JSON list of C-alpha atoms in Angstrom, two decimals:
[
{"chain": "A", "resi": 12, "resn": "MET", "atom": "CA", "xyz": [0.00, 0.00, 0.00]},
{"chain": "A", "resi": 13, "resn": "VAL", "atom": "CA", "xyz": [2.84, 2.37, 0.74]},
{"chain": "A", "resi": 14, "resn": "GLN", "atom": "CA", "xyz": [4.22, 1.88, -2.78]},
{"chain": "A", "resi": 15, "resn": "THR", "atom": "CA", "xyz": [0.85, 2.70, -4.35]},
{"chain": "A", "resi": 16, "resn": "ALA", "atom": "CA", "xyz": [0.54, 5.96, -2.41]},
{"chain": "A", "resi": 17, "resn": "GLU", "atom": "CA", "xyz": [4.12, 6.88, -3.35]},
{"chain": "A", "resi": 18, "resn": "LYS", "atom": "CA", "xyz": [3.44, 6.23, -7.05]},
{"chain": "A", "resi": 19, "resn": "GLU", "atom": "CA", "xyz": [0.24, 8.28, -6.84]},
{"chain": "A", "resi": 20, "resn": "THR", "atom": "CA", "xyz": [2.12, 11.21, -5.26]},
{"chain": "A", "resi": 21, "resn": "LYS", "atom": "CA", "xyz": [4.82, 11.04, -7.96]},
{"chain": "A", "resi": 22, "resn": "SER", "atom": "CA", "xyz": [2.15, 10.87, -10.65]},
{"chain": "A", "resi": 23, "resn": "LYS", "atom": "CA", "xyz": [0.38, 13.96, -9.24]},
{"chain": "A", "resi": 24, "resn": "MET", "atom": "CA", "xyz": [3.65, 15.84, -8.94]},
{"chain": "A", "resi": 25, "resn": "ALA", "atom": "CA", "xyz": [4.58, 15.03, -12.53]},
{"chain": "A", "resi": 26, "resn": "THR", "atom": "CA", "xyz": [1.14, 16.15, -13.68]},
{"chain": "A", "resi": 27, "resn": "ASN", "atom": "CA", "xyz": [1.48, 19.45, -11.81]},
{"chain": "A", "resi": 28, "resn": "GLU", "atom": "CA", "xyz": [4.83, 20.09, -13.50]},
{"chain": "A", "resi": 29, "resn": "VAL", "atom": "CA", "xyz": [3.38, 19.57, -16.97]},
{"chain": "A", "resi": 30, "resn": "THR", "atom": "CA", "xyz": [2.02, 22.58, -18.84]},
{"chain": "A", "resi": 31, "resn": "ASP", "atom": "CA", "xyz": [-1.50, 21.86, -20.08]},
{"chain": "A", "resi": 32, "resn": "PHE", "atom": "CA", "xyz": [-1.76, 21.04, -23.78]},
{"chain": "A", "resi": 33, "resn": "TYR", "atom": "CA", "xyz": [-3.84, 24.14, -24.52]},
{"chain": "A", "resi": 34, "resn": "ASP", "atom": "CA", "xyz": [-1.50, 26.42, -22.57]},
{"chain": "A", "resi": 35, "resn": "ILE", "atom": "CA", "xyz": [1.53, 25.49, -24.65]},
{"chain": "A", "resi": 36, "resn": "GLU", "atom": "CA", "xyz": [2.77, 28.41, -26.75]},
{"chain": "A", "resi": 37, "resn": "VAL", "atom": "CA", "xyz": [4.06, 27.15, -30.07]},
{"chain": "A", "resi": 38, "resn": "LYS", "atom": "CA", "xyz": [6.37, 29.52, -31.94]},
{"chain": "A", "resi": 39, "resn": "ARG", "atom": "CA", "xyz": [6.91, 28.46, -35.51]},
{"chain": "A", "resi": 40, "resn": "GLY", "atom": "CA", "xyz": [8.64, 30.24, -38.27]},
{"chain": "A", "resi": 41, "resn": "LEU", "atom": "CA", "xyz": [11.67, 32.43, -38.39]},
{"chain": "A", "resi": 42, "resn": "PRO", "atom": "CA", "xyz": [12.69, 35.36, -36.20]},
{"chain": "A", "resi": 43, "resn": "THR", "atom": "CA", "xyz": [11.43, 38.53, -37.85]},
{"chain": "A", "resi": 44, "resn": "GLY", "atom": "CA", "xyz": [13.41, 41.13, -35.98]},
{"chain": "A", "resi": 45, "resn": "SER", "atom": "CA", "xyz": [12.56, 43.75, -33.43]},
{"chain": "A", "resi": 46, "resn": "LYS", "atom": "CA", "xyz": [8.87, 44.66, -33.50]},
{"chain": "A", "resi": 47, "resn": "ASN", "atom": "CA", "xyz": [8.40, 42.37, -36.54]},
{"chain": "A", "resi": 48, "resn": "LYS", "atom": "CA", "xyz": [10.11, 44.88, -38.86]},
{"chain": "A", "resi": 49, "resn": "GLY", "atom": "CA", "xyz": [11.50, 41.95, -40.84]},
{"chain": "A", "resi": 50, "resn": "LEU", "atom": "CA", "xyz": [14.85, 40.33, -41.42]},
{"chain": "A", "resi": 51, "resn": "TYR", "atom": "CA", "xyz": [16.47, 39.37, -44.70]},
{"chain": "A", "resi": 52, "resn": "TYR", "atom": "CA", "xyz": [16.94, 35.67, -45.42]},
{"chain": "A", "resi": 53, "resn": "HIS", "atom": "CA", "xyz": [18.61, 33.70, -48.20]},
{"chain": "A", "resi": 54, "resn": "LEU", "atom": "CA", "xyz": [15.74, 31.55, -49.50]},
{"chain": "A", "resi": 55, "resn": "VAL", "atom": "CA", "xyz": [15.45, 28.75, -52.03]},
{"chain": "A", "resi": 56, "resn": "VAL", "atom": "CA", "xyz": [12.26, 27.67, -53.79]},
{"chain": "A", "resi": 57, "resn": "SER", "atom": "CA", "xyz": [11.52, 24.16, -52.48]},
{"chain": "A", "resi": 58, "resn": "GLU", "atom": "CA", "xyz": [8.25, 23.67, -54.33]},
{"chain": "A", "resi": 59, "resn": "ALA", "atom": "CA", "xyz": [6.07, 25.57, -56.77]},
{"chain": "A", "resi": 60, "resn": "VAL", "atom": "CA", "xyz": [2.51, 24.42, -57.37]},
{"chain": "A", "resi": 61, "resn": "VAL", "atom": "CA", "xyz": [-0.18, 25.71, -59.71]},
{"chain": "A", "resi": 62, "resn": "ASP", "atom": "CA", "xyz": [-3.60, 25.81, -58.11]},
{"chain": "A", "resi": 63, "resn": "HIS", "atom": "CA", "xyz": [-6.84, 27.80, -58.36]},
{"chain": "A", "resi": 64, "resn": "TRP", "atom": "CA", "xyz": [-8.72, 30.21, -56.13]},
{"chain": "A", "resi": 65, "resn": "ASP", "atom": "CA", "xyz": [-12.35, 29.42, -55.31]},
{"chain": "A", "resi": 66, "resn": "ASP", "atom": "CA", "xyz": [-13.45, 31.73, -58.14]},
{"chain": "A", "resi": 67, "resn": "GLY", "atom": "CA", "xyz": [-11.37, 29.76, -60.69]},
{"chain": "A", "resi": 68, "resn": "ARG", "atom": "CA", "xyz": [-8.46, 32.17, -61.15]},
{"chain": "A", "resi": 69, "resn": "PRO", "atom": "CA", "xyz": [-5.12, 30.35, -61.47]},
{"chain": "A", "resi": 70, "resn": "ARG", "atom": "CA", "xyz": [-2.39, 30.96, -58.92]},
{"chain": "A", "resi": 71, "resn": "LEU", "atom": "CA", "xyz": [1.20, 29.92, -58.31]},
{"chain": "A", "resi": 72, "resn": "ASP", "atom": "CA", "xyz": [2.02, 28.88, -54.74]},
{"chain": "A", "resi": 73, "resn": "VAL", "atom": "CA", "xyz": [5.75, 29.15, -54.06]},
{"chain": "A", "resi": 74, "resn": "HIS", "atom": "CA", "xyz": [7.15, 27.37, -50.98]},
{"chain": "A", "resi": 75, "resn": "THR", "atom": "CA", "xyz": [10.61, 28.22, -49.66]},
{"chain": "A", "resi": 76, "resn": "VAL", "atom": "CA", "xyz": [13.30, 26.96, -47.32]},
{"chain": "A", "resi": 77, "resn": "VAL", "atom": "CA", "xyz": [16.10, 28.99, -45.75]},
{"chain": "A", "resi": 78, "resn": "ALA", "atom": "CA", "xyz": [19.20, 28.23, -47.84]},
{"chain": "A", "resi": 79, "resn": "SER", "atom": "CA", "xyz": [22.03, 29.39, -45.58]},
{"chain": "A", "resi": 80, "resn": "GLY", "atom": "CA", "xyz": [22.90, 30.86, -42.22]},
{"chain": "A", "resi": 81, "resn": "GLU", "atom": "CA", "xyz": [21.81, 30.00, -38.71]},
{"chain": "A", "resi": 82, "resn": "TYR", "atom": "CA", "xyz": [18.33, 28.90, -39.81]},
{"chain": "A", "resi": 83, "resn": "ALA", "atom": "CA", "xyz": [19.39, 26.87, -42.87]},
{"chain": "A", "resi": 84, "resn": "ASP", "atom": "CA", "xyz": [16.86, 24.18, -43.82]},
{"chain": "A", "resi": 85, "resn": "LYS", "atom": "CA", "xyz": [14.04, 25.76, -41.78]},
{"chain": "A", "resi": 86, "resn": "VAL", "atom": "CA", "xyz": [10.76, 26.28, -43.59]},
{"chain": "A", "resi": 87, "resn": "GLY", "atom": "CA", "xyz": [10.54, 29.74, -45.10]},
{"chain": "A", "resi": 88, "resn": "PRO", "atom": "CA", "xyz": [7.55, 31.83, -46.11]},
{"chain": "A", "resi": 89, "resn": "ARG", "atom": "CA", "xyz": [5.14, 30.89, -48.85]},
{"chain": "A", "resi": 90, "resn": "GLY", "atom": "CA", "xyz": [4.32, 33.33, -51.61]},
{"chain": "A", "resi": 91, "resn": "THR", "atom": "CA", "xyz": [1.30, 33.30, -53.90]},
{"chain": "A", "resi": 92, "resn": "MET", "atom": "CA", "xyz": [1.03, 35.01, -57.26]},
{"chain": "A", "resi": 93, "resn": "SER", "atom": "CA", "xyz": [-2.26, 35.11, -59.13]},
{"chain": "A", "resi": 94, "resn": "LEU", "atom": "CA", "xyz": [-3.47, 35.80, -62.63]},
{"chain": "A", "resi": 95, "resn": "GLY", "atom": "CA", "xyz": [-6.52, 37.88, -63.43]},
{"chain": "A", "resi": 96, "resn": "GLY", "atom": "CA", "xyz": [-7.83, 40.79, -61.45]},
{"chain": "A", "resi": 97, "resn": "TYR", "atom": "CA", "xyz": [-9.54, 40.74, -58.12]},
{"chain": "A", "resi": 98, "resn": "GLU", "atom": "CA", "xyz": [-11.92, 43.00, -56.25]},
{"chain": "A", "resi": 99, "resn": "GLY", "atom": "CA", "xyz": [-12.82, 42.74, -52.61]},
{"chain": "A", "resi": 100, "resn": "THR", "atom": "CA", "xyz": [-13.48, 44.51, -49.36]},
{"chain": "A", "resi": 101, "resn": "ARG", "atom": "CA", "xyz": [-10.96, 45.11, -46.59]},
{"chain": "A", "resi": 102, "resn": "ALA", "atom": "CA", "xyz": [-11.74, 44.21, -42.98]},
{"chain": "A", "resi": 103, "resn": "ASP", "atom": "CA", "xyz": [-12.61, 47.88, -42.31]},
{"chain": "A", "resi": 104, "resn": "GLY", "atom": "CA", "xyz": [-15.17, 47.85, -45.15]},
{"chain": "A", "resi": 105, "resn": "ARG", "atom": "CA", "xyz": [-13.17, 49.79, -47.74]},
{"chain": "A", "resi": 106, "resn": "PRO", "atom": "CA", "xyz": [-13.20, 48.27, -51.23]},
{"chain": "A", "resi": 107, "resn": "PHE", "atom": "CA", "xyz": [-10.01, 47.43, -53.11]},
{"chain": "A", "resi": 108, "resn": "GLN", "atom": "CA", "xyz": [-9.13, 46.36, -56.63]},
{"chain": "A", "resi": 109, "resn": "ILE", "atom": "CA", "xyz": [-6.07, 44.59, -58.02]},
{"chain": "A", "resi": 110, "resn": "THR", "atom": "CA", "xyz": [-5.90, 44.72, -61.81]},
{"chain": "A", "resi": 111, "resn": "PRO", "atom": "CA", "xyz": [-4.80, 41.82, -64.01]},
{"chain": "A", "resi": 112, "resn": "LYS", "atom": "CA", "xyz": [-1.87, 43.97, -65.15]},
{"chain": "A", "resi": 113, "resn": "GLU", "atom": "CA", "xyz": [-0.68, 44.54, -61.56]},
{"chain": "A", "resi": 114, "resn": "GLN", "atom": "CA", "xyz": [-0.79, 40.82, -60.84]},
{"chain": "A", "resi": 115, "resn": "ALA", "atom": "CA", "xyz": [1.05, 40.02, -64.08]},
{"chain": "A", "resi": 116, "resn": "GLU", "atom": "CA", "xyz": [3.75, 42.59, -63.25]},
{"chain": "A", "resi": 117, "resn": "THR", "atom": "CA", "xyz": [4.23, 41.07, -59.78]},
{"chain": "A", "resi": 118, "resn": "LEU", "atom": "CA", "xyz": [4.67, 37.60, -61.30]},
{"chain": "A", "resi": 119, "resn": "VAL", "atom": "CA", "xyz": [7.03, 38.76, -64.07]},
{"chain": "A", "resi": 120, "resn": "GLU", "atom": "CA", "xyz": [9.18, 40.78, -61.65]},
{"chain": "A", "resi": 121, "resn": "PHE", "atom": "CA", "xyz": [9.50, 37.86, -59.21]},
{"chain": "A", "resi": 122, "resn": "VAL", "atom": "CA", "xyz": [10.38, 35.32, -61.91]},
{"chain": "A", "resi": 123, "resn": "GLN", "atom": "CA", "xyz": [12.96, 37.62, -63.50]},
{"chain": "A", "resi": 124, "resn": "LEU", "atom": "CA", "xyz": [14.65, 38.17, -60.12]},
{"chain": "A", "resi": 125, "resn": "VAL", "atom": "CA", "xyz": [14.80, 34.53, -59.02]},
{"chain": "A", "resi": 126, "resn": "HIS", "atom": "CA", "xyz": [15.36, 32.96, -62.46]},
{"chain": "A", "resi": 127, "resn": "PRO", "atom": "CA", "xyz": [17.33, 35.45, -64.59]},
{"chain": "A", "resi": 128, "resn": "GLU", "atom": "CA", "xyz": [17.93, 32.93, -67.40]},
{"chain": "A", "resi": 129, "resn": "PRO", "atom": "CA", "xyz": [15.09, 32.97, -69.95]},
{"chain": "A", "resi": 130, "resn": "ILE", "atom": "CA", "xyz": [12.45, 30.27, -69.53]},
{"chain": "A", "resi": 131, "resn": "GLN", "atom": "CA", "xyz": [11.36, 28.42, -72.67]},
{"chain": "A", "resi": 132, "resn": "PHE", "atom": "CA", "xyz": [7.57, 28.68, -72.89]},
{"chain": "A", "resi": 133, "resn": "TYR", "atom": "CA", "xyz": [5.47, 26.51, -75.20]},
{"chain": "A", "resi": 134, "resn": "HIS", "atom": "CA", "xyz": [3.62, 29.52, -76.60]},
{"chain": "A", "resi": 135, "resn": "PRO", "atom": "CA", "xyz": [4.36, 33.27, -76.83]},
{"chain": "A", "resi": 136, "resn": "VAL", "atom": "CA", "xyz": [4.39, 34.92, -73.39]},
{"chain": "A", "resi": 137, "resn": "GLY", "atom": "CA", "xyz": [5.15, 38.60, -72.99]},
{"chain": "A", "resi": 138, "resn": "LEU", "atom": "CA", "xyz": [3.91, 42.12, -73.57]},
{"chain": "A", "resi": 139, "resn": "SER", "atom": "CA", "xyz": [1.96, 43.15, -76.67]},
{"chain": "A", "resi": 140, "resn": "ALA", "atom": "CA", "xyz": [2.62, 46.38, -78.58]},
{"chain": "A", "resi": 141, "resn": "ALA", "atom": "CA", "xyz": [-0.49, 47.75, -76.84]},
{"chain": "A", "resi": 142, "resn": "GLY", "atom": "CA", "xyz": [1.10, 47.11, -73.43]},
{"chain": "A", "resi": 143, "resn": "GLU", "atom": "CA", "xyz": [-1.11, 44.14, -72.52]},
{"chain": "A", "resi": 144, "resn": "TYR", "atom": "CA", "xyz": [0.29, 40.92, -71.08]},
{"chain": "A", "resi": 145, "resn": "VAL", "atom": "CA", "xyz": [-0.31, 37.95, -73.37]},
{"chain": "A", "resi": 146, "resn": "GLY", "atom": "CA", "xyz": [0.17, 34.23, -72.85]},
{"chain": "A", "resi": 147, "resn": "LEU", "atom": "CA", "xyz": [0.09, 34.35, -69.06]},
{"chain": "A", "resi": 148, "resn": "ASP", "atom": "CA", "xyz": [-2.20, 31.44, -68.38]},
{"chain": "A", "resi": 149, "resn": "GLU", "atom": "CA", "xyz": [-2.26, 28.20, -66.42]},
{"chain": "A", "resi": 150, "resn": "SER", "atom": "CA", "xyz": [0.12, 26.57, -68.91]},
{"chain": "A", "resi": 151, "resn": "ALA", "atom": "CA", "xyz": [2.65, 29.39, -68.47]},
{"chain": "A", "resi": 152, "resn": "LEU", "atom": "CA", "xyz": [2.35, 29.04, -64.67]},
{"chain": "A", "resi": 153, "resn": "GLU", "atom": "CA", "xyz": [3.08, 25.29, -64.97]},
{"chain": "A", "resi": 154, "resn": "THR", "atom": "CA", "xyz": [6.24, 26.07, -66.97]},
{"chain": "A", "resi": 155, "resn": "ILE", "atom": "CA", "xyz": [7.31, 28.69, -64.43]},
{"chain": "A", "resi": 156, "resn": "ALA", "atom": "CA", "xyz": [6.62, 26.28, -61.54]},
{"chain": "A", "resi": 157, "resn": "GLU", "atom": "CA", "xyz": [8.94, 23.67, -63.05]},
{"chain": "A", "resi": 158, "resn": "ALA", "atom": "CA", "xyz": [11.68, 26.20, -63.82]},
{"chain": "A", "resi": 159, "resn": "ILE", "atom": "CA", "xyz": [11.91, 28.01, -60.48]},
{"chain": "A", "resi": 160, "resn": "VAL", "atom": "CA", "xyz": [12.27, 25.03, -58.13]},
{"chain": "A", "resi": 161, "resn": "GLY", "atom": "CA", "xyz": [15.76, 25.39, -56.70]},
{"chain": "A", "resi": 162, "resn": "ALA", "atom": "CA", "xyz": [15.94, 29.10, -57.53]},
{"chain": "A", "resi": 163, "resn": "GLU", "atom": "CA", "xyz": [17.58, 31.21, -54.82]},
{"chain": "A", "resi": 164, "resn": "PHE", "atom": "CA", "xyz": [16.79, 34.76, -53.76]},
{"chain": "A", "resi": 165, "resn": "ILE", "atom": "CA", "xyz": [17.00, 37.11, -50.79]},
{"chain": "A", "resi": 166, "resn": "ALA", "atom": "CA", "xyz": [13.87, 38.57, -49.23]},
{"chain": "A", "resi": 167, "resn": "LYS", "atom": "CA", "xyz": [12.71, 40.33, -46.10]},
{"chain": "A", "resi": 168, "resn": "VAL", "atom": "CA", "xyz": [10.57, 38.03, -43.97]},
{"chain": "A", "resi": 169, "resn": "ARG", "atom": "CA", "xyz": [7.86, 39.28, -41.60]},
{"chain": "A", "resi": 170, "resn": "GLU", "atom": "CA", "xyz": [4.71, 37.94, -39.98]},
{"chain": "A", "resi": 171, "resn": "ASP", "atom": "CA", "xyz": [1.45, 39.34, -41.32]},
{"chain": "A", "resi": 172, "resn": "LYS", "atom": "CA", "xyz": [-1.50, 40.27, -39.11]},
{"chain": "A", "resi": 173, "resn": "ASN", "atom": "CA", "xyz": [-2.75, 36.66, -39.25]},
{"chain": "A", "resi": 174, "resn": "GLY", "atom": "CA", "xyz": [0.55, 35.21, -38.05]},
{"chain": "A", "resi": 175, "resn": "TYR", "atom": "CA", "xyz": [1.73, 33.91, -41.44]},
{"chain": "A", "resi": 176, "resn": "MET", "atom": "CA", "xyz": [5.28, 34.50, -42.65]},
{"chain": "A", "resi": 177, "resn": "ARG", "atom": "CA", "xyz": [5.40, 36.64, -45.78]},
{"chain": "A", "resi": 178, "resn": "TRP", "atom": "CA", "xyz": [8.25, 37.85, -47.93]},
{"chain": "A", "resi": 179, "resn": "SER", "atom": "CA", "xyz": [8.77, 41.29, -49.43]},
{"chain": "A", "resi": 180, "resn": "TYR", "atom": "CA", "xyz": [11.62, 43.31, -50.91]},
{"chain": "A", "resi": 181, "resn": "VAL", "atom": "CA", "xyz": [12.87, 40.44, -53.08]},
{"chain": "A", "resi": 182, "resn": "HIS", "atom": "CA", "xyz": [16.48, 40.68, -54.30]},
{"chain": "A", "resi": 183, "resn": "SER", "atom": "CA", "xyz": [18.35, 38.54, -56.78]},
{"chain": "A", "resi": 184, "resn": "MET", "atom": "CA", "xyz": [21.45, 36.71, -55.57]},
{"chain": "A", "resi": 185, "resn": "GLY", "atom": "CA", "xyz": [23.55, 39.03, -57.74]},
{"chain": "A", "resi": 186, "resn": "ASP", "atom": "CA", "xyz": [22.13, 42.17, -56.13]},
{"chain": "A", "resi": 187, "resn": "PRO", "atom": "CA", "xyz": [21.76, 41.56, -52.37]},
{"chain": "A", "resi": 188, "resn": "PRO", "atom": "CA", "xyz": [20.45, 44.29, -50.07]},
{"chain": "A", "resi": 189, "resn": "LYS", "atom": "CA", "xyz": [23.04, 46.55, -48.46]},
{"chain": "A", "resi": 190, "resn": "GLY", "atom": "CA", "xyz": [24.89, 44.76, -45.67]},
{"chain": "A", "resi": 191, "resn": "PHE", "atom": "CA", "xyz": [23.55, 41.27, -46.47]},
{"chain": "A", "resi": 192, "resn": "GLU", "atom": "CA", "xyz": [26.09, 38.51, -46.99]},
{"chain": "A", "resi": 193, "resn": "VAL", "atom": "CA", "xyz": [25.40, 34.92, -47.99]}
]
């Protein structure tokens, strides 16, 4: 009987020393600097997948991993680039609009920075004489997705208001931000 009481006391003590499952604070992601102002990281594209939004617009989801430094091999932020325009309402009720041209420019700029060698597309992709983007479709996104896996770049990483890591201020490996060394 003495042994049973001793085991019970040890069991209670161990339970009291354990933080409850729902009280555990899990911190994932990368450090983002003082007051979440962002830190630059050397990232590599680990996966690029073509998918669709609920409204049918195609998108390119780009997953990254930290390529060097103290946090090498840690999961990096995910970026999403879409085709077609989008209209919506902000949380505060104000409307916003993103034009198809703005989304195409974001995609083109990113791909040119991370993959400076020309990509061979299966149909013409570019800018028409009228200044309109042509050939940017799901097929072009599939070609881009295949080409950019393994591409390296430098970007500032921060947490957004929902707690997700996001990148901004993308730099090519040949033009790193001031003071950044790989």
